[in-house]
Amino acid sequence: MRARSGLTRGLVVAAAVGVVSVGAPAVPRAEATTAAGLAQAAYTRMSNAQRIGQLFMVGTPATGLSSAAATAIGKYHVGNVILTGRSTVGAAPIRALTTRLDRLATGSATAGVPLWISTDQEGGYVQVLQGSGFSRMPTALTMGTWSTTTLTSSARTWGRQLRRAGVDVNLAPVLDTVPAATASTNPPIGHWQREFGHTPSVVTTKGGAFLSGERSADLAMTAKHFPGLGYVTANTDTTAGVKDTVTTTSSGSIAPFRSAVSNGVPIVMMSSAVYTKIDGSRPAVFSPTVITGLLRHGLGFSGVVMSDDLGNAKAVAAWSAGDRAVRFIDAGGDEVLTVNASTIPAMVTAVTARAATDSSFRGKVATAVMRVLTAKAAEGLLGARLKLDGSLGAHTISALQRWLGVSVTGTLNPTTIRALQTRVGTTPDDVWGPASMRALQLYLGIATDGARTWNSRTVTQLQGYLNTQL
């Protein structure tokens, strides 16, 4: 698993603000291996286009890489991906897909900064990845009836399944509170039983247990949909002008988000509804009053602020694609999510153009880029990576041993072989032969080739996969 740096929220803020105020300073030697130092080093080596690309997350079907998403990464330098739709074929094809995606983060595309690969794995009706290797998860409302211990343990298992499939970020949990009396008439959350309970205290406790469990599996998590969709009567995905006329800055329904922030959630996703008692003039996703005022200053959140979908959602259809991206970043947001890859050219072009002519906006872009890079570094994405050379040398074996959780010796000893055989689902007999090779190839999601022992094709795929894990 990717080891986190233990970076504090305060250090994230200091790193981001410091970089923006002075441009791109050299990284002090003592900080070169901290999350802040790694982020600064990545920022420094990036072109302006590559920096802006870090502010976008593009959709691709979980069933395979789309050409539009590949173009977004290669041509527009987009640095993050969300797996969309539904996949029921199990974990192995997802491993192959995430390994392929990881390889797209080249020097020319992203300056070698790995993609954040995300998906929606809430449970119940919202579980993108299914099949062998993924437990079928109940709804959040059902999870909310479990003991905290059981839920935390189960979430750890679900999180480990995602991480071993090469996913870095789960766009969960939903921390919206839906009152019991109106749950059936709340289309985005209550109708699908996406809430953990009907009171802020239950949502805080059980949503927090889910968050804690999956975080312990080295997943980055996303608290959503701030400041809550529990009081709306329409779905922002399918309806324009959705309004919450109940929530205020001091509402109890803010409490689950406040708790998640206090417990170090790295990402908060914004709602696209309008909150008339907070800022009635624009959707929360475009509101500096909500993002900068309430979330940043009120809750003290210094991590990555992500939009809800700005590609296809009807709630934002009145604005052009480019204007959506600019408005979100101008309001204090960091990561533009669009499931519709065809919107990326217009969005990137608009942000680039605005940054070129508006110094204030340019500063916000720089701040947002550093937040994303620092968060990636804190999650372990900016560490050393294996070279894809097909050679089962000491570096590759050491990485394999770290992934398996056995002693790191750099040699393929019986302990490592048994652990790998167990991990890929074949008999642990200390003998690495045709059966083990077949099991490994199936685990990696590549075609079996009848190999009797290690070959460069399989080792190269293993190296690529390990880069998604360590």
Coordinates of C-alpha atoms in Angstrom, one line a residue:
M1 CA 0.0 0.0 0.0
R2 CA 1.1 3.6 -0.5
A3 CA 2.5 4.9 2.7
R4 CA 1.3 8.3 3.8
S5 CA 3.7 10.9 5.0
G6 CA 1.7 11.9 8.1
L7 CA 1.5 15.5 6.9
T8 CA -0.5 17.8 9.1
R9 CA -3.3 20.0 7.8
G10 CA -1.4 23.0 8.9
L11 CA 1.6 22.1 6.9
V12 CA -0.5 21.7 3.8
V13 CA -1.7 25.2 4.2
A14 CA 1.7 26.6 4.9
A15 CA 3.2 24.8 1.8
A16 CA 0.5 26.1 -0.5
V17 CA 0.5 29.7 0.7
G18 CA 4.2 29.9 0.8
V19 CA 4.5 28.7 -2.8
V20 CA 2.0 31.1 -4.1
S21 CA 3.4 34.1 -2.4
V22 CA 6.9 33.7 -3.7
G23 CA 6.4 31.9 -7.0
A24 CA 8.4 28.7 -7.2
P25 CA 11.2 28.7 -4.6
A26 CA 13.9 26.0 -4.4
V27 CA 13.1 23.1 -2.1
P28 CA 15.3 23.2 1.0
R29 CA 17.3 20.0 1.4
A30 CA 15.7 19.1 4.7
E31 CA 12.2 19.3 3.1
A32 CA 12.9 17.4 -0.1
T33 CA 11.3 14.2 1.1
T34 CA 8.4 15.7 3.0
A35 CA 5.0 15.9 1.3
A36 CA 5.4 19.7 1.0
G37 CA 8.9 19.2 -0.5
L38 CA 7.8 16.6 -2.9
A39 CA 4.8 18.7 -4.0
Q40 CA 7.0 21.7 -4.5
A41 CA 9.5 19.7 -6.5
A42 CA 6.7 18.4 -8.7
Y43 CA 5.3 21.9 -9.1
T44 CA 8.7 23.4 -10.1
R45 CA 9.3 20.8 -12.9
M46 CA 5.9 21.2 -14.4
S47 CA 4.9 23.5 -17.3
N48 CA 2.0 25.8 -16.8
A49 CA -0.2 23.6 -18.8
Q50 CA 0.7 20.5 -16.7
R51 CA 0.0 22.5 -13.5
I52 CA -3.5 23.5 -14.7
G53 CA -4.1 19.9 -15.7
Q54 CA -3.8 18.8 -12.1
L55 CA -7.0 20.8 -11.4
F56 CA -9.2 18.4 -13.5
M57 CA -10.6 14.9 -13.0
V58 CA -12.0 13.4 -16.1
G59 CA -14.4 10.5 -16.5
T60 CA -13.8 7.2 -18.3
P61 CA -16.0 4.1 -18.3
A62 CA -15.0 1.6 -15.7
T63 CA -15.2 -1.0 -18.5
G64 CA -12.3 0.5 -20.4
L65 CA -10.3 3.7 -21.3
S66 CA -12.1 6.0 -23.6
S67 CA -10.2 7.8 -26.4
A68 CA -11.6 11.1 -25.1
A69 CA -10.1 10.5 -21.6
A70 CA -6.8 9.4 -23.1
T71 CA -6.7 12.6 -25.1
A72 CA -7.6 14.7 -22.0
I73 CA -4.5 13.2 -20.2
G74 CA -2.1 13.2 -23.1
K75 CA -3.0 16.5 -24.8
Y76 CA -4.6 18.6 -22.1
H77 CA -2.4 17.2 -19.2
V78 CA -5.4 16.2 -17.0
G79 CA -4.0 14.7 -13.9
N80 CA -6.9 12.7 -12.4
V81 CA -9.5 10.2 -13.5
I82 CA -12.9 8.9 -12.3
L83 CA -14.1 5.4 -13.3
T84 CA -17.8 5.8 -14.2
G85 CA -20.8 3.7 -15.0
R86 CA -20.8 0.1 -13.8
S87 CA -18.4 -2.8 -14.1
T88 CA -19.4 -6.3 -13.0
V89 CA -16.5 -8.2 -14.3
G90 CA -14.5 -8.1 -11.1
A91 CA -11.2 -6.8 -9.9
A92 CA -8.7 -8.2 -12.4
P93 CA -9.8 -6.1 -15.4
I94 CA -9.9 -3.1 -13.2
R95 CA -6.2 -3.8 -12.2
A96 CA -5.4 -3.9 -15.9
L97 CA -7.2 -0.6 -16.5
T98 CA -5.7 1.3 -13.6
T99 CA -2.3 0.0 -14.5
R100 CA -2.8 1.3 -18.1
L101 CA -4.1 4.6 -16.7
D102 CA -1.0 4.9 -14.5
R103 CA 1.3 4.5 -17.5
L104 CA -0.4 7.5 -19.2
A105 CA 1.1 9.8 -16.5
T106 CA 4.3 10.4 -18.5
G107 CA 6.8 13.1 -18.4
S108 CA 5.1 14.9 -21.3
A109 CA 1.6 14.5 -20.0
T110 CA 1.8 15.2 -16.3
A111 CA 5.5 15.7 -15.6
G112 CA 5.4 12.1 -14.2
V113 CA 3.0 13.0 -11.5
P114 CA 0.7 10.0 -11.1
L115 CA -3.0 10.2 -11.7
W116 CA -5.5 10.2 -8.8
I117 CA -7.7 7.3 -9.9
S118 CA -11.1 7.5 -8.3
T119 CA -14.6 5.9 -8.4
D120 CA -17.9 6.0 -6.6
Q121 CA -18.0 3.0 -4.2
E122 CA -20.6 4.1 -1.7
G123 CA -22.5 0.9 -1.6
G124 CA -26.1 -0.1 -2.3
Y125 CA -27.3 1.5 -5.6
V126 CA -24.0 3.4 -6.0
Q127 CA -21.3 0.9 -6.3
V128 CA -19.4 1.2 -9.6
L129 CA -17.0 -1.7 -9.2
Q130 CA -18.6 -5.1 -8.7
G131 CA -17.9 -8.8 -9.3
S132 CA -15.2 -11.1 -8.1
G133 CA -12.8 -9.3 -5.7
F134 CA -15.4 -6.7 -4.7
S135 CA -17.8 -7.4 -1.9
R136 CA -21.4 -6.4 -2.6
M137 CA -21.9 -3.5 -0.3
P138 CA -25.3 -2.6 1.4
T139 CA -26.8 0.8 1.3
A140 CA -25.4 3.5 3.6
L141 CA -28.8 3.5 5.4
T142 CA -28.3 -0.2 6.2
M143 CA -24.6 0.4 7.2
G144 CA -25.9 3.0 9.7
T145 CA -27.7 0.3 11.6
W146 CA -24.5 -1.7 12.2
S147 CA -22.2 -1.3 15.2
T148 CA -19.4 1.2 14.7
T149 CA -16.9 -1.6 15.1
T150 CA -18.5 -3.8 12.5
L151 CA -18.8 -0.9 10.1
T152 CA -15.2 0.2 10.5
S153 CA -13.9 -3.3 10.0
S154 CA -16.1 -3.9 6.9
A155 CA -15.1 -0.5 5.4
R156 CA -11.4 -1.5 5.9
T157 CA -12.1 -4.6 3.8
W158 CA -13.9 -2.7 1.1
G159 CA -11.2 -0.1 1.1
R160 CA -8.5 -2.8 0.7
Q161 CA -10.4 -4.2 -2.2
L162 CA -10.4 -0.9 -4.0
R163 CA -6.7 -0.2 -3.3
R164 CA -5.7 -3.6 -4.6
A165 CA -7.6 -2.8 -7.7
G166 CA -5.5 0.3 -8.2
V167 CA -8.0 2.9 -7.1
D168 CA -6.6 5.8 -5.0
V169 CA -9.7 7.8 -4.2
N170 CA -13.2 6.7 -3.1
L171 CA -15.7 9.5 -3.7
A172 CA -17.4 8.6 -0.5
P173 CA -18.9 8.8 2.1
V174 CA -22.1 10.7 1.7
L175 CA -22.4 12.9 4.8
D176 CA -25.7 14.4 3.9
T177 CA -28.4 14.2 6.6
V178 CA -31.9 13.5 5.3
P179 CA -34.8 13.8 7.8
A180 CA -36.8 10.6 8.1
A181 CA -40.1 12.4 7.3
T182 CA -38.8 13.6 3.9
A183 CA -36.4 10.8 2.9
S184 CA -38.8 9.4 0.3
T185 CA -39.1 12.8 -1.4
N186 CA -35.4 13.5 -1.4
P187 CA -34.4 12.4 -4.9
P188 CA -30.6 12.6 -4.8
I189 CA -30.0 10.9 -1.4
G190 CA -33.0 9.6 0.5
H191 CA -34.6 7.9 -2.5
W192 CA -31.5 5.8 -2.9
Q193 CA -30.8 5.3 0.8
R194 CA -27.4 6.9 0.4
E195 CA -27.6 8.5 3.9
F196 CA -26.2 6.8 7.0
G197 CA -29.1 8.0 9.1
H198 CA -31.7 10.6 9.6
T199 CA -30.0 12.7 12.3
P200 CA -26.6 14.5 12.2
S201 CA -25.3 12.5 15.2
V202 CA -25.9 9.2 13.4
V203 CA -24.4 10.4 10.2
T204 CA -21.4 11.8 12.0
T205 CA -20.8 8.5 13.9
K206 CA -21.5 6.0 11.2
G207 CA -20.2 8.1 8.3
G208 CA -17.1 8.6 10.4
A209 CA -16.7 4.9 10.9
F210 CA -16.9 4.2 7.2
L211 CA -14.4 7.0 6.5
S212 CA -12.0 5.7 9.2
G213 CA -12.2 2.1 8.0
E214 CA -11.5 2.9 4.3
R215 CA -8.8 5.5 5.2
S216 CA -7.0 2.7 7.2
A217 CA -6.7 0.9 3.8
D218 CA -4.7 3.8 2.4
L219 CA -7.6 5.2 0.4
A220 CA -8.1 9.0 0.0
M221 CA -11.7 9.8 0.7
T222 CA -14.2 12.4 -0.2
A223 CA -16.8 13.9 2.2
K224 CA -19.8 14.9 0.1
H225 CA -22.0 16.9 -0.8
F226 CA -21.1 20.0 1.2
P227 CA -23.0 21.7 2.7
G228 CA -25.6 18.8 2.3
L229 CA -28.3 17.6 -0.1
G230 CA -30.6 16.4 2.6
Y231 CA -33.2 19.1 2.3
V232 CA -33.7 19.4 -1.4
T233 CA -36.6 18.1 -3.4
A234 CA -34.8 17.6 -6.8
N235 CA -31.6 16.0 -8.1
T236 CA -28.9 18.4 -9.2
D237 CA -27.8 15.8 -11.8
T238 CA -31.1 16.0 -13.6
T239 CA -32.7 19.3 -12.6
A240 CA -31.7 23.0 -12.8
G241 CA -32.3 25.5 -10.1
V242 CA -32.3 23.1 -7.2
K243 CA -32.7 25.0 -3.9
D244 CA -32.2 24.3 -0.2
T245 CA -34.3 26.8 1.7
V246 CA -33.4 25.3 5.2
T247 CA -29.7 25.0 5.7
T248 CA -27.8 27.8 7.4
T249 CA -24.2 28.1 8.4
S250 CA -25.0 26.9 11.9
S251 CA -27.4 24.0 11.0
G252 CA -26.9 20.7 12.7
S253 CA -26.5 19.0 9.3
I254 CA -23.1 20.7 8.9
A255 CA -21.8 18.7 11.9
P256 CA -20.9 15.5 10.0
F257 CA -18.7 17.5 7.6
R258 CA -17.1 19.4 10.5
S259 CA -16.2 16.1 12.1
A260 CA -14.8 14.7 8.9
V261 CA -12.6 17.8 8.5
S262 CA -11.4 17.6 12.0
N263 CA -10.5 13.9 11.4
G264 CA -8.4 14.8 8.4
V265 CA -10.5 13.9 5.4
P266 CA -8.3 15.0 2.4
I267 CA -11.1 16.0 0.0
V268 CA -14.5 17.6 0.3
M269 CA -16.9 17.6 -2.6
M270 CA -19.3 20.5 -3.2
S271 CA -23.0 20.4 -3.8
S272 CA -24.4 22.1 -6.9
A273 CA -27.6 23.2 -5.2
V274 CA -28.3 26.8 -4.2
Y275 CA -28.5 27.4 -0.4
T276 CA -30.8 30.4 -0.1
K277 CA -30.0 31.1 3.6
I278 CA -26.2 31.1 2.9
D279 CA -25.8 32.4 -0.7
G280 CA -29.0 32.6 -2.7
S281 CA -27.4 34.0 -5.8
R282 CA -25.5 31.0 -7.1
P283 CA -24.9 27.3 -6.6
A284 CA -22.6 26.3 -3.7
V285 CA -20.1 25.0 -6.2
F286 CA -19.6 28.5 -7.6
S287 CA -20.0 30.3 -4.2
P288 CA -17.0 31.9 -2.4
T289 CA -19.4 32.4 0.5
V290 CA -19.8 28.6 0.8
I291 CA -16.4 27.4 -0.3
T292 CA -14.0 30.0 1.1
G293 CA -16.2 31.5 3.8
L294 CA -18.0 28.5 5.3
L295 CA -15.8 25.5 4.4
R296 CA -12.3 27.0 4.4
H297 CA -12.7 29.6 7.2
G298 CA -15.7 28.3 9.1
L299 CA -14.7 24.6 9.2
G300 CA -11.0 25.2 8.9
F301 CA -10.7 22.9 5.8
S302 CA -7.3 23.2 4.1
G303 CA -7.4 20.2 1.9
V304 CA -8.7 19.7 -1.7
V305 CA -12.1 21.1 -2.6
M306 CA -13.7 19.1 -5.4
S307 CA -16.7 19.9 -7.5
D308 CA -19.6 17.6 -8.1
D309 CA -19.9 16.8 -11.8
L310 CA -19.6 19.9 -13.9
G311 CA -19.8 18.0 -17.2
N312 CA -23.4 16.7 -17.5
A313 CA -25.2 18.0 -14.4
K314 CA -28.3 20.0 -15.2
A315 CA -27.8 22.2 -12.2
V316 CA -24.9 23.9 -14.0
A317 CA -26.1 23.7 -17.6
A318 CA -26.9 27.4 -17.8
W319 CA -23.2 28.1 -17.8
S320 CA -20.8 27.2 -20.5
A321 CA -18.3 24.4 -19.8
G322 CA -15.4 26.8 -19.6
D323 CA -17.3 29.2 -17.3
R324 CA -18.1 26.4 -14.9
A325 CA -14.5 25.6 -14.4
V326 CA -13.4 29.2 -14.0
R327 CA -16.3 30.0 -11.6
F328 CA -15.4 27.0 -9.4
I329 CA -11.7 27.8 -9.1
D330 CA -12.4 31.5 -8.7
A331 CA -14.7 30.6 -5.7
G332 CA -11.9 28.8 -4.0
G333 CA -12.2 25.3 -5.5
D334 CA -9.3 23.0 -6.5
E335 CA -10.5 20.0 -8.5
V336 CA -12.9 20.2 -11.3
L337 CA -14.7 16.9 -11.8
T338 CA -16.3 16.2 -15.2
V339 CA -17.6 12.8 -16.1
N340 CA -18.0 14.1 -19.7
A341 CA -14.5 14.1 -21.2
S342 CA -15.6 16.1 -24.2
T343 CA -15.9 19.2 -21.9
I344 CA -12.2 19.1 -21.0
P345 CA -10.8 21.2 -24.0
A346 CA -13.2 24.1 -23.3
M347 CA -12.6 23.9 -19.5
V348 CA -8.9 23.8 -19.7
T349 CA -8.8 26.5 -22.3
A350 CA -11.0 28.8 -20.3
V351 CA -8.9 28.4 -17.1
T352 CA -5.7 28.9 -19.0
A353 CA -7.0 32.1 -20.7
R354 CA -8.3 33.6 -17.4
A355 CA -5.1 32.8 -15.6
A356 CA -3.1 34.5 -18.3
T357 CA -4.9 37.8 -17.9
D358 CA -6.0 37.9 -14.3
S359 CA -3.3 37.9 -11.6
S360 CA -5.7 37.3 -8.8
F361 CA -7.2 34.2 -10.6
R362 CA -3.6 33.1 -11.5
G363 CA -2.8 33.1 -7.8
K364 CA -5.9 31.0 -7.0
V365 CA -4.8 28.5 -9.7
A366 CA -1.3 28.2 -8.2
T367 CA -2.8 27.7 -4.7
A368 CA -5.1 25.0 -6.0
V369 CA -2.4 23.2 -7.8
M370 CA -0.2 23.1 -4.7
R371 CA -3.2 21.8 -2.7
V372 CA -3.7 18.9 -5.1
L373 CA 0.0 18.1 -5.3
T374 CA 0.5 18.3 -1.6
A375 CA -2.4 16.0 -1.0
K376 CA -1.1 13.5 -3.5
A377 CA 2.3 13.6 -1.8
A378 CA 0.7 13.1 1.6
E379 CA -1.1 10.0 0.1
G380 CA 2.2 8.6 -1.1
L381 CA 1.8 9.2 -4.9
L382 CA 4.9 11.3 -5.4
G383 CA 7.4 8.7 -4.1
A384 CA 9.9 6.6 -6.0
R385 CA 8.5 4.4 -8.8
L386 CA 9.6 1.3 -10.5
K387 CA 11.1 1.4 -14.0
L388 CA 9.1 -0.8 -16.4
D389 CA 12.0 -2.8 -17.7
G390 CA 10.6 -6.3 -17.4
S391 CA 13.5 -7.4 -15.1
L392 CA 12.8 -9.1 -11.9
G393 CA 15.7 -7.4 -10.1
A394 CA 16.2 -6.4 -6.5
H395 CA 14.3 -3.2 -6.8
T396 CA 11.2 -4.9 -8.2
I397 CA 11.4 -7.8 -5.7
S398 CA 11.8 -5.3 -2.8
A399 CA 8.7 -3.4 -4.0
L400 CA 6.8 -6.7 -4.3
Q401 CA 7.8 -7.6 -0.7
R402 CA 6.6 -4.3 0.6
W403 CA 3.3 -4.8 -1.1
L404 CA 3.0 -8.3 0.3
G405 CA 3.9 -7.2 3.8
V406 CA 6.9 -9.5 4.2
S407 CA 10.5 -8.8 5.1
V408 CA 12.3 -6.8 2.4
T409 CA 15.4 -8.7 1.3
G410 CA 15.5 -8.0 -2.5
T411 CA 15.6 -11.7 -3.2
L412 CA 12.8 -14.0 -4.3
N413 CA 12.8 -16.3 -1.3
P414 CA 10.3 -19.0 -0.3
T415 CA 8.4 -16.6 2.1
T416 CA 7.9 -14.1 -0.7
I417 CA 6.8 -16.8 -3.2
R418 CA 4.2 -18.2 -0.7
A419 CA 2.9 -14.8 0.1
L420 CA 2.5 -13.9 -3.6
Q421 CA 0.9 -17.3 -4.4
T422 CA -1.6 -16.6 -1.6
R423 CA -2.3 -13.1 -2.8
V424 CA -3.0 -14.2 -6.3
G425 CA -5.1 -17.1 -5.3
T426 CA -3.1 -20.2 -6.0
T427 CA -1.7 -23.0 -3.8
P428 CA 1.2 -21.7 -1.7
D429 CA 3.7 -24.5 -2.3
D430 CA 7.0 -22.5 -2.6
V431 CA 7.3 -23.5 -6.3
W432 CA 6.9 -20.7 -8.8
G433 CA 5.9 -22.6 -11.9
P434 CA 3.2 -22.6 -14.6
A435 CA 0.2 -22.6 -12.2
S436 CA 1.6 -19.6 -10.3
M437 CA 2.3 -17.7 -13.5
R438 CA -1.2 -18.3 -14.8
A439 CA -2.7 -17.1 -11.4
L440 CA -0.5 -14.0 -11.4
Q441 CA -1.5 -13.1 -15.0
L442 CA -5.2 -13.6 -14.2
Y443 CA -4.8 -11.4 -11.1
L444 CA -3.1 -8.7 -13.2
G445 CA -5.9 -8.9 -15.8
I446 CA -3.7 -9.8 -18.7
A447 CA -4.0 -12.7 -21.1
T448 CA -2.4 -16.0 -20.0
D449 CA 0.4 -17.2 -22.2
G450 CA 1.4 -20.6 -20.9
A451 CA 4.6 -19.3 -19.4
R452 CA 6.3 -21.8 -17.1
T453 CA 8.2 -19.2 -15.1
W454 CA 8.8 -15.4 -15.1
N455 CA 8.8 -13.6 -18.4
S456 CA 9.4 -10.0 -19.2
R457 CA 5.8 -9.4 -20.3
T458 CA 4.4 -10.4 -16.9
V459 CA 7.1 -8.7 -14.9
T460 CA 6.5 -5.4 -16.8
Q461 CA 2.8 -5.6 -16.0
L462 CA 3.6 -6.4 -12.4
Q463 CA 5.9 -3.4 -12.2
G464 CA 3.2 -1.2 -13.6
Y465 CA 0.7 -2.6 -11.1
L466 CA 3.0 -2.2 -8.2
N467 CA 3.4 1.5 -9.1
T468 CA -0.4 1.8 -8.4
Q469 CA 0.1 0.2 -5.0
L470 CA 3.3 1.7 -3.4

